[in-house]
Amino acid sequence: MATTSITLTETPHIQTLLSLADDALILGHRTSEWTGRAPLLEEELALANIALDLIGQARALYQAAGELIGHSEDELAYLRDPPAFRNALIMELPNGDFAFTIARLFLVSVASDQKWRTGFDDAALSAVAEKAMKETAYHVRHAAEWLIRLGDGTAESHRRAQDAVDTLWPFTGEMTEIRSDARLLWLHAVEPVLKRARLRQPEDGWMQSGGRDGRHTEHLGHLLAEMQILPRTYPGATW
Amino acid sequence: MTNDALLERARAAAASVTDPELPPLTIDELGILRDVRMDGGTVEVAITPTYSGCPAMMEIKSAIETAVRESGAEKVRVRLVLTPAWTSDWLTDSARRKLLDLGIVPPDRASGAEELFGRVSVRCPRCHSGNTERISAFGSTACKALHRCLNCREPFEAFKCH
């Protein structure tokens, strides 16, 4: 028996909190899917740690939003349907191969890093950002090191890394919509790493969007089905 | 018991709770324990996570509740605070000594973004050689990284500067 989904009244501030929280939760969940199947033990630890950081950030943000609108963090994560999620589409894309996972982690982490450093007026949000920026700096470095290794590696790893960057590029616009100079700053940070990885930087063209308005790819529904099935099937279940 | 005596005992009890991932170290030495105060008849304990997703927080919270109750307090509330953000600079000297005894290299002082990227080599906790390399930026817990000594060939963990 499925539990009823919650519906929210979203002020712009709540929407900001939910966008940040959903970005972190959905990418955290995707990253956690590597657990038990990463290509090497060290990477297993790394991806699990990164997923944990992201889900931790999401929890703090859901708590901040939840206090304002009277919902628990679990309700916000488990009892909303795909159209209520505010994450950018890039977070929900399936992991693909290791190159795709690393390329996405890099492109997203650079945007997150800059976002956390922007500074926020809201006290709860700055508290989360203050912690998250240190964690995200670590994610940027880890993903960049791997992207360089893959892009500047074998012909096969280069091809896969280039494919990943090309496929992901139209999904990167949504992350830098927040401020007018955000795209330039992001490009400025991404460019040197792509260059060192000997990867071609795609031209900025038409960009995918809709995630912030709840128009998602079909992948989010599948992800949420797996993530939400337990609390929706057994409401109030505890370990 | 007076409120002052109760608070003193509660404070000592909370400070003695150990980290489940690093049992010889207390949460006080690690900088996780931020504050213990009385709020009416309730002992309120404030703790802060080392990393946003630290999975030990739930266990630490219930260990504090048990310890403070055993110290004589009837009502305990544990509050999670995020700000100021935890930094490895808060590790006490005793924590640093204990880490070294465990074969874990303590973090450098003055953490921050630059140090996070700048720390290239750490000294082997066994043979003290500076000739070491980092194997993995991520270790068995969020707060540690994996290194190897190129002199004595032993792998070891180092606490991340954070």
Tab-separated table of N, CA and C in Angstrom, chain B:
chain	number	residue	atom	x	y	z
B	1	MET	N	20.768	17.058	44.133
B	1	MET	CA	21.934	17.647	43.467
B	1	MET	C	21.580	19.044	42.937
B	2	THR	N	22.466	19.993	43.132
B	2	THR	CA	22.208	21.338	42.602
B	2	THR	C	22.373	21.310	41.086
B	3	ASN	N	21.822	22.316	40.453
B	3	ASN	CA	21.922	22.388	38.999
B	3	ASN	C	23.373	22.464	38.523
B	4	ASP	N	24.193	23.221	39.306
B	4	ASP	CA	25.599	23.358	38.926
B	4	ASP	C	26.312	22.020	38.982
B	5	ALA	N	26.065	21.270	40.047
B	5	ALA	CA	26.708	19.962	40.203
B	5	ALA	C	26.230	19.024	39.115
B	6	LEU	N	24.935	19.088	38.830
B	6	LEU	CA	24.346	18.233	37.795
B	6	LEU	C	24.990	18.539	36.439
B	7	LEU	N	25.134	19.828	36.162
B	7	LEU	CA	25.705	20.249	34.885
B	7	LEU	C	27.157	19.784	34.780
B	8	GLU	N	27.886	19.918	35.896
B	8	GLU	CA	29.298	19.504	35.892
B	8	GLU	C	29.423	18.017	35.586
B	9	ARG	N	28.557	17.229	36.231
B	9	ARG	CA	28.604	15.771	36.006
B	9	ARG	C	28.169	15.443	34.582
B	10	ALA	N	27.152	16.139	34.097
B	10	ALA	CA	26.659	15.892	32.734
B	10	ALA	C	27.735	16.234	31.714
B	11	ARG	N	28.442	17.342	31.983
B	11	ARG	CA	29.483	17.777	31.068
B	11	ARG	C	30.594	16.720	30.980
B	12	ALA	N	30.997	16.229	32.166
B	12	ALA	CA	32.050	15.211	32.199
B	12	ALA	C	31.593	13.937	31.484
B	13	ALA	N	30.324	13.591	31.686
B	13	ALA	CA	29.797	12.363	31.066
B	13	ALA	C	29.784	12.494	29.545
B	14	ALA	N	29.312	13.642	29.069
B	14	ALA	CA	29.248	13.849	27.613
B	14	ALA	C	30.651	13.854	27.024
B	15	ALA	N	31.595	14.496	27.754
B	15	ALA	CA	32.959	14.625	27.244
B	15	ALA	C	33.664	13.270	27.161
B	16	SER	N	33.180	12.292	27.949
B	16	SER	CA	33.864	10.993	27.971
B	16	SER	C	33.371	10.045	26.875
B	17	VAL	N	32.328	10.459	26.139
B	17	VAL	CA	31.808	9.598	25.055
B	17	VAL	C	32.876	9.502	23.967
B	18	THR	N	33.084	8.277	23.478
B	18	THR	CA	34.143	8.093	22.486
B	18	THR	C	33.564	7.991	21.073
B	19	ASP	N	34.421	8.199	20.087
B	19	ASP	CA	34.011	8.116	18.686
B	19	ASP	C	33.970	6.640	18.282
B	20	PRO	N	32.852	6.163	17.740
B	20	PRO	CA	32.757	4.737	17.403
B	20	PRO	C	33.785	4.296	16.354
B	21	GLU	N	34.238	5.230	15.511
B	21	GLU	CA	35.232	4.870	14.499
B	21	GLU	C	36.650	4.923	15.050
B	22	LEU	N	36.836	5.710	16.116
B	22	LEU	CA	38.172	5.871	16.724
B	22	LEU	C	38.017	5.763	18.244
B	23	PRO	N	37.724	4.561	18.742
B	23	PRO	CA	37.322	4.384	20.141
B	23	PRO	C	38.268	4.970	21.188
B	24	PRO	N	39.600	5.062	20.949
B	24	PRO	CA	40.425	5.663	22.003
B	24	PRO	C	40.219	7.182	22.130
B	25	LEU	N	39.591	7.821	21.160
B	25	LEU	CA	39.433	9.274	21.206
B	25	LEU	C	38.037	9.666	21.641
B	26	THR	N	37.974	10.669	22.521
B	26	THR	CA	36.662	11.144	22.960
B	26	THR	C	36.154	12.211	21.997
B	27	ILE	N	34.842	12.446	22.041
B	27	ILE	CA	34.257	13.450	21.159
B	27	ILE	C	34.717	14.853	21.565
B	28	ASP	N	35.129	14.988	22.834
B	28	ASP	CA	35.656	16.264	23.293
B	28	ASP	C	37.013	16.529	22.642
B	29	GLU	N	37.870	15.515	22.627
B	29	GLU	CA	39.201	15.673	22.030
B	29	GLU	C	39.124	15.917	20.523
B	30	LEU	N	38.086	15.374	19.896
B	30	LEU	CA	37.950	15.511	18.443
B	30	LEU	C	37.296	16.836	18.035
B	31	GLY	N	36.769	17.544	19.024
B	31	GLY	CA	36.119	18.819	18.700
B	31	GLY	C	34.676	18.660	18.255
B	32	ILE	N	34.119	17.460	18.451
B	32	ILE	CA	32.727	17.207	18.046
B	32	ILE	C	31.768	17.775	19.090
B	33	LEU	N	32.174	17.699	20.382
B	33	LEU	CA	31.346	18.231	21.468
B	33	LEU	C	31.521	19.740	21.510
B	34	ARG	N	30.437	20.484	21.348
B	34	ARG	CA	30.548	21.941	21.292
B	34	ARG	C	30.094	22.634	22.571
B	35	ASP	N	29.072	22.083	23.234
B	35	ASP	CA	28.519	22.805	24.368
B	35	ASP	C	27.643	21.877	25.218
B	36	VAL	N	27.676	22.092	26.534
B	36	VAL	CA	26.760	21.392	27.437
B	36	VAL	C	26.169	22.444	28.354
B	37	ARG	N	24.840	22.561	28.391
B	37	ARG	CA	24.222	23.575	29.251
B	37	ARG	C	22.885	23.086	29.801
B	38	MET	N	22.373	23.821	30.799
B	38	MET	CA	21.060	23.487	31.345
B	38	MET	C	20.024	24.373	30.674
B	39	ASP	N	18.926	23.742	30.257
B	39	ASP	CA	17.810	24.516	29.719
B	39	ASP	C	16.604	24.111	30.545
B	40	GLY	N	16.300	24.910	31.593
B	40	GLY	CA	15.304	24.490	32.573
B	40	GLY	C	15.849	23.255	33.278
B	41	GLY	N	15.114	22.178	33.267
B	41	GLY	CA	15.585	20.957	33.901
B	41	GLY	C	16.251	20.003	32.923
B	42	THR	N	16.440	20.449	31.697
B	42	THR	CA	16.989	19.561	30.670
B	42	THR	C	18.461	19.879	30.406
B	43	VAL	N	19.244	18.814	30.313
B	43	VAL	CA	20.640	19.014	29.910
B	43	VAL	C	20.663	19.054	28.385
B	44	GLU	N	21.180	20.166	27.846
B	44	GLU	CA	21.239	20.268	26.397
B	44	GLU	C	22.690	20.176	25.938
B	45	VAL	N	22.934	19.178	25.077
B	45	VAL	CA	24.288	18.941	24.581
B	45	VAL	C	24.318	19.302	23.097
B	46	ALA	N	25.298	20.115	22.695
B	46	ALA	CA	25.428	20.474	21.273
B	46	ALA	C	26.630	19.752	20.691
B	47	ILE	N	26.415	19.086	19.564
B	47	ILE	CA	27.521	18.434	18.870
B	47	ILE	C	27.526	18.883	17.407
B	48	THR	N	28.678	18.748	16.757
B	48	THR	CA	28.773	19.125	15.357
B	48	THR	C	29.422	17.985	14.580
B	49	PRO	N	28.922	17.700	13.372
B	49	PRO	CA	29.507	16.603	12.607
B	49	PRO	C	30.849	17.004	11.997
B	50	THR	N	31.768	16.047	11.884
B	50	THR	CA	33.038	16.322	11.225
B	50	THR	C	32.765	16.543	9.738
B	51	TYR	N	32.016	15.616	9.131
B	51	TYR	CA	31.596	15.737	7.729
B	51	TYR	C	30.068	15.704	7.702
B	52	SER	N	29.472	16.349	6.681
B	52	SER	CA	28.004	16.431	6.603
B	52	SER	C	27.347	15.060	6.724
B	53	GLY	N	27.963	14.067	6.102
B	53	GLY	CA	27.311	12.753	6.072
B	53	GLY	C	27.892	11.770	7.059
B	54	CYS	N	28.585	12.272	8.093
B	54	CYS	CA	29.254	11.345	9.018
B	54	CYS	C	28.245	10.371	9.617
B	55	PRO	N	28.395	9.067	9.342
B	55	PRO	CA	27.406	8.091	9.808
B	55	PRO	C	27.508	7.800	11.302
B	56	ALA	N	28.535	8.326	11.961
B	56	ALA	CA	28.689	8.040	13.390
B	56	ALA	C	27.825	8.948	14.261
B	57	MET	N	27.229	9.996	13.670
B	57	MET	CA	26.513	10.976	14.490
B	57	MET	C	25.349	10.374	15.280
B	58	MET	N	24.596	9.469	14.646
B	58	MET	CA	23.448	8.852	15.331
B	58	MET	C	23.911	8.092	16.573
B	59	GLU	N	25.018	7.341	16.389
B	59	GLU	CA	25.518	6.529	17.489
B	59	GLU	C	26.075	7.421	18.601
B	60	ILE	N	26.756	8.483	18.198
B	60	ILE	CA	27.307	9.412	19.187
B	60	ILE	C	26.170	10.059	19.976
B	61	LYS	N	25.106	10.421	19.262
B	61	LYS	CA	23.958	11.061	19.906
B	61	LYS	C	23.354	10.129	20.969
B	62	SER	N	23.150	8.874	20.630
B	62	SER	CA	22.519	7.996	21.619
B	62	SER	C	23.495	7.655	22.741
B	63	ALA	N	24.800	7.619	22.440
B	63	ALA	CA	25.781	7.368	23.504
B	63	ALA	C	25.798	8.532	24.495
B	64	ILE	N	25.626	9.762	23.986
B	64	ILE	CA	25.592	10.936	24.873
B	64	ILE	C	24.355	10.866	25.765
B	65	GLU	N	23.217	10.547	25.141
B	65	GLU	CA	21.974	10.474	25.924
B	65	GLU	C	22.118	9.475	27.076
B	66	THR	N	22.674	8.312	26.771
B	66	THR	CA	22.862	7.285	27.805
B	66	THR	C	23.824	7.776	28.883
B	67	ALA	N	24.978	8.317	28.449
B	67	ALA	CA	26.002	8.737	29.414
B	67	ALA	C	25.489	9.851	30.323
B	68	VAL	N	24.781	10.816	29.747
B	68	VAL	CA	24.310	11.948	30.552
B	68	VAL	C	23.212	11.495	31.519
B	69	ARG	N	22.343	10.588	31.066
B	69	ARG	CA	21.323	10.044	31.973
B	69	ARG	C	21.968	9.301	33.138
B	70	GLU	N	22.993	8.521	32.826
B	70	GLU	CA	23.674	7.753	33.875
B	70	GLU	C	24.379	8.676	34.868
B	71	SER	N	24.668	9.902	34.427
B	71	SER	CA	25.345	10.836	35.333
B	71	SER	C	24.352	11.487	36.291
B	72	GLY	N	23.077	11.205	36.127
B	72	GLY	CA	22.086	11.696	37.075
B	72	GLY	C	21.038	12.620	36.479
B	73	ALA	N	21.200	13.021	35.230
B	73	ALA	CA	20.221	13.920	34.620
B	73	ALA	C	18.987	13.125	34.182
B	74	GLU	N	17.824	13.719	34.355
B	74	GLU	CA	16.614	13.003	33.952
B	74	GLU	C	16.273	13.280	32.503
B	75	LYS	N	16.472	14.551	32.111
B	75	LYS	CA	16.114	14.896	30.731
B	75	LYS	C	17.347	15.374	29.959
B	76	VAL	N	17.525	14.802	28.787
B	76	VAL	CA	18.681	15.145	27.948
B	76	VAL	C	18.189	15.452	26.549
B	77	ARG	N	18.777	16.488	25.957
B	77	ARG	CA	18.470	16.761	24.559
B	77	ARG	C	19.791	16.991	23.836
B	78	VAL	N	19.979	16.292	22.698
B	78	VAL	CA	21.202	16.486	21.926
B	78	VAL	C	20.858	17.274	20.672
B	79	ARG	N	21.576	18.361	20.480
B	79	ARG	CA	21.295	19.273	19.380
B	79	ARG	C	22.467	19.231	18.403
B	80	LEU	N	22.142	19.189	17.116
B	80	LEU	CA	23.180	19.165	16.087
B	80	LEU	C	23.409	20.592	15.594
B	81	VAL	N	24.621	21.086	15.706
B	81	VAL	CA	24.905	22.422	15.171
B	81	VAL	C	25.873	22.308	14.006
B	82	LEU	N	25.685	23.135	12.997
B	82	LEU	CA	26.539	23.075	11.803
B	82	LEU	C	27.562	24.196	11.770
B	83	THR	N	27.277	25.257	12.515
B	83	THR	CA	28.152	26.412	12.438
B	83	THR	C	28.665	26.812	13.821
B	84	PRO	N	29.925	27.160	14.007
B	84	PRO	CA	30.963	27.172	12.972
B	84	PRO	C	31.301	25.758	12.501
B	85	ALA	N	31.677	25.634	11.229
B	85	ALA	CA	31.941	24.322	10.659
B	85	ALA	C	33.160	23.682	11.322
B	86	TRP	N	33.030	22.401	11.611
B	86	TRP	CA	34.124	21.656	12.237
B	86	TRP	C	35.397	21.745	11.390
B	87	THR	N	36.504	21.860	12.066
B	87	THR	CA	37.786	21.820	11.356
B	87	THR	C	38.731	20.918	12.121
B	88	SER	N	39.648	20.268	11.395
B	88	SER	CA	40.595	19.369	12.056
B	88	SER	C	41.538	20.148	12.985
B	89	ASP	N	41.522	21.481	12.898
B	89	ASP	CA	42.315	22.293	13.824
B	89	ASP	C	41.844	22.125	15.268
B	90	TRP	N	40.586	21.680	15.432
B	90	TRP	CA	40.029	21.570	16.781
B	90	TRP	C	40.518	20.321	17.515
B	91	LEU	N	41.198	19.440	16.869
B	91	LEU	CA	41.729	18.262	17.554
B	91	LEU	C	42.713	18.711	18.630
B	92	THR	N	42.536	18.180	19.846
B	92	THR	CA	43.426	18.584	20.931
B	92	THR	C	44.775	17.881	20.779
B	93	ASP	N	45.758	18.352	21.550
B	93	ASP	CA	47.078	17.712	21.516
B	93	ASP	C	46.983	16.252	21.940
B	94	SER	N	46.118	15.977	22.935
B	94	SER	CA	45.984	14.582	23.378
B	94	SER	C	45.405	13.728	22.248
B	95	ALA	N	44.483	14.300	21.461
B	95	ALA	CA	43.912	13.560	20.327
B	95	ALA	C	44.997	13.254	19.307
B	96	ARG	N	45.856	14.248	19.060
B	96	ARG	CA	46.943	14.057	18.092
B	96	ARG	C	47.903	12.959	18.553
B	97	ARG	N	48.222	12.960	19.861
B	97	ARG	CA	49.119	11.911	20.383
B	97	ARG	C	48.482	10.540	20.233
B	98	LYS	N	47.187	10.454	20.562
B	98	LYS	CA	46.501	9.154	20.478
B	98	LYS	C	46.448	8.654	19.045
B	99	LEU	N	46.207	9.564	18.108
B	99	LEU	CA	46.170	9.165	16.690
B	99	LEU	C	47.515	8.568	16.287
B	100	LEU	N	48.588	9.236	16.673
B	100	LEU	CA	49.930	8.744	16.331
B	100	LEU	C	50.164	7.359	16.931
B	101	ASP	N	49.702	7.170	18.190
B	101	ASP	CA	49.836	5.854	18.831
B	101	ASP	C	49.091	4.780	18.047
B	102	LEU	N	48.014	5.196	17.365
B	102	LEU	CA	47.219	4.243	16.588
B	102	LEU	C	47.819	4.019	15.197
B	103	GLY	N	48.896	4.753	14.896
B	103	GLY	CA	49.494	4.630	13.563
B	103	GLY	C	48.779	5.493	12.535
B	104	ILE	N	48.004	6.474	13.013
B	104	ILE	CA	47.303	7.392	12.097
B	104	ILE	C	47.968	8.763	12.205
B	105	VAL	N	48.377	9.308	11.087
B	105	VAL	CA	49.066	10.602	11.114
B	105	VAL	C	48.054	11.710	11.409
B	106	PRO	N	48.293	12.501	12.458
B	106	PRO	CA	47.340	13.587	12.753
B	106	PRO	C	47.412	14.679	11.687
B	107	PRO	N	46.356	15.497	11.579
B	107	PRO	CA	46.337	16.539	10.546
B	107	PRO	C	47.300	17.668	10.879
B	108	ASP	N	47.771	18.352	9.850
B	108	ASP	CA	48.555	19.567	10.067
B	108	ASP	C	47.653	20.609	10.684
B	109	ARG	N	48.263	21.592	11.322
B	109	ARG	CA	47.486	22.728	11.832
B	109	ARG	C	47.082	23.611	10.663
B	110	ALA	N	46.253	24.586	10.972
B	110	ALA	CA	45.865	25.585	9.976
B	110	ALA	C	45.276	24.937	8.730
B	111	SER	N	44.110	24.306	8.921
B	111	SER	CA	43.466	23.675	7.777
B	111	SER	C	42.865	24.752	6.895
B	112	GLY	N	42.501	24.379	5.706
B	112	GLY	CA	41.894	25.329	4.788
B	112	GLY	C	42.084	24.830	3.383
B	113	ALA	N	41.484	25.531	2.453
B	113	ALA	CA	41.496	25.059	1.071
B	113	ALA	C	42.916	24.866	0.546
B	114	GLU	N	43.811	25.801	0.862
B	114	GLU	CA	45.157	25.703	0.325
B	114	GLU	C	45.878	24.472	0.837
B	115	GLU	N	45.754	24.256	2.158
B	115	GLU	CA	46.404	23.089	2.739
B	115	GLU	C	45.798	21.806	2.192
B	116	LEU	N	44.487	21.866	1.927
B	116	LEU	CA	43.791	20.692	1.423
B	116	LEU	C	44.443	20.240	0.120
B	117	PHE	N	44.849	21.185	-0.699
B	117	PHE	CA	45.452	20.829	-1.976
B	117	PHE	C	46.969	20.760	-1.893
B	118	GLY	N	47.523	21.463	-0.902
B	118	GLY	CA	48.963	21.606	-0.880
B	118	GLY	C	49.714	20.489	-0.177
B	119	ARG	N	49.032	19.746	0.703
B	119	ARG	CA	49.733	18.755	1.498
B	119	ARG	C	50.161	17.579	0.616
B	120	VAL	N	51.426	17.513	0.294
B	120	VAL	CA	51.891	16.492	-0.642
B	120	VAL	C	52.369	15.252	0.082
B	121	SER	N	53.237	15.443	1.054
B	121	SER	CA	53.845	14.293	1.693
B	121	SER	C	53.631	14.338	3.203
B	122	VAL	N	53.377	13.200	3.818
B	122	VAL	CA	53.263	13.137	5.261
B	122	VAL	C	54.288	12.121	5.773
B	123	ARG	N	54.687	12.297	7.025
B	123	ARG	CA	55.735	11.464	7.592
B	123	ARG	C	55.166	10.117	8.063
B	124	CYS	N	55.859	9.035	7.736
B	124	CYS	CA	55.407	7.689	8.120
B	124	CYS	C	55.348	7.572	9.649
B	125	PRO	N	54.185	7.122	10.201
B	125	PRO	CA	54.073	7.041	11.659
B	125	PRO	C	54.930	5.918	12.255
B	126	ARG	N	55.442	5.001	11.431
B	126	ARG	CA	56.231	3.879	11.962
B	126	ARG	C	57.730	4.157	11.912
B	127	CYS	N	58.235	4.476	10.705
B	127	CYS	CA	59.699	4.664	10.600
B	127	CYS	C	60.065	6.137	10.454
B	128	HIS	N	59.061	7.022	10.449
B	128	HIS	CA	59.265	8.475	10.412
B	128	HIS	C	59.908	8.982	9.129
B	129	SER	N	59.956	8.151	8.101
B	129	SER	CA	60.505	8.600	6.831
B	129	SER	C	59.538	9.590	6.178
B	130	GLY	N	60.096	10.599	5.520
B	130	GLY	CA	59.248	11.545	4.802
B	130	GLY	C	58.975	11.068	3.387
B	131	ASN	N	59.566	9.954	3.026
B	131	ASN	CA	59.448	9.411	1.681
B	131	ASN	C	58.182	8.559	1.568
B	132	THR	N	57.029	9.244	1.452
B	132	THR	CA	55.748	8.527	1.422
B	132	THR	C	54.934	8.992	0.228
B	133	GLU	N	53.911	8.238	-0.113
B	133	GLU	CA	53.016	8.689	-1.185
B	133	GLU	C	51.565	8.433	-0.785
B	134	ARG	N	50.681	9.223	-1.394
B	134	ARG	CA	49.256	9.041	-1.113
B	134	ARG	C	48.707	7.989	-2.046
B	135	ILE	N	48.059	6.966	-1.493
B	135	ILE	CA	47.464	5.924	-2.336
B	135	ILE	C	46.053	6.331	-2.738
B	136	SER	N	45.329	6.867	-1.774
B	136	SER	CA	43.939	7.232	-2.056
B	136	SER	C	43.533	8.424	-1.218
B	137	ALA	N	42.824	9.352	-1.854
B	137	ALA	CA	42.384	10.556	-1.156
B	137	ALA	C	41.288	10.243	-0.140
B	138	PHE	N	40.713	9.051	-0.248
B	138	PHE	CA	39.626	8.670	0.645
B	138	PHE	C	40.005	7.388	1.368
B	139	GLY	N	39.788	7.333	2.668
B	139	GLY	CA	40.147	6.148	3.442
B	139	GLY	C	38.934	5.428	3.976
B	140	SER	N	39.144	4.704	5.094
B	140	SER	CA	38.077	3.866	5.642
B	140	SER	C	36.955	4.707	6.241
B	141	THR	N	37.227	5.943	6.598
B	141	THR	CA	36.171	6.853	7.038
B	141	THR	C	36.375	8.180	6.318
B	142	ALA	N	35.357	9.028	6.377
B	142	ALA	CA	35.396	10.296	5.633
B	142	ALA	C	36.571	11.170	6.060
B	143	CYS	N	37.034	11.003	7.308
B	143	CYS	CA	38.044	11.944	7.807
B	143	CYS	C	39.472	11.479	7.574
B	144	LYS	N	39.662	10.333	6.919
B	144	LYS	CA	41.032	9.833	6.730
B	144	LYS	C	41.349	9.554	5.255
B	145	ALA	N	42.651	9.605	4.928
B	145	ALA	CA	43.119	9.248	3.589
B	145	ALA	C	44.172	8.152	3.738
B	146	LEU	N	44.442	7.465	2.622
B	146	LEU	CA	45.322	6.301	2.657
B	146	LEU	C	46.685	6.650	2.057
B	147	HIS	N	47.756	6.327	2.781
B	147	HIS	CA	49.114	6.613	2.308
B	147	HIS	C	49.965	5.344	2.380
B	148	ARG	N	51.184	5.433	1.807
B	148	ARG	CA	52.115	4.302	1.874
B	148	ARG	C	53.513	4.876	2.092
B	149	CYS	N	54.280	4.199	2.938
B	149	CYS	CA	55.667	4.612	3.154
B	149	CYS	C	56.542	3.912	2.123
B	150	LEU	N	57.357	4.675	1.425
B	150	LEU	CA	58.216	4.085	0.396
B	150	LEU	C	59.529	3.589	1.002
B	151	ASN	N	59.733	3.893	2.282
B	151	ASN	CA	60.933	3.444	2.972
B	151	ASN	C	60.698	2.080	3.624
B	152	CYS	N	59.712	2.017	4.548
B	152	CYS	CA	59.448	0.739	5.221
B	152	CYS	C	58.330	-0.040	4.534
B	153	ARG	N	57.774	0.511	3.497
B	153	ARG	CA	56.752	-0.133	2.653
B	153	ARG	C	55.411	-0.363	3.357
B	154	GLU	N	55.221	0.185	4.554
B	154	GLU	CA	53.957	-0.046	5.267
B	154	GLU	C	52.896	0.960	4.813
B	155	PRO	N	51.687	0.493	4.577
B	155	PRO	CA	50.597	1.449	4.319
B	155	PRO	C	50.148	2.069	5.652
B	156	PHE	N	49.644	3.270	5.614
B	156	PHE	CA	49.125	3.890	6.847
B	156	PHE	C	48.043	4.898	6.495
B	157	GLU	N	47.294	5.299	7.514
B	157	GLU	CA	46.231	6.281	7.307
B	157	GLU	C	46.668	7.642	7.854
B	158	ALA	N	46.149	8.685	7.259
B	158	ALA	CA	46.401	10.025	7.762
B	158	ALA	C	45.067	10.743	7.892
B	159	PHE	N	44.939	11.492	8.981
B	159	PHE	CA	43.747	12.297	9.197
B	159	PHE	C	43.779	13.459	8.208
B	160	LYS	N	42.690	13.674	7.475
B	160	LYS	CA	42.681	14.745	6.486
B	160	LYS	C	42.660	16.119	7.166
B	161	CYS	N	43.374	17.075	6.558
B	161	CYS	CA	43.228	18.462	7.005
B	161	CYS	C	41.894	18.935	6.462
B	162	HIS	N	41.079	19.475	7.306
B	162	HIS	CA	39.735	19.800	6.836
B	162	HIS	C	39.232	21.042	7.516
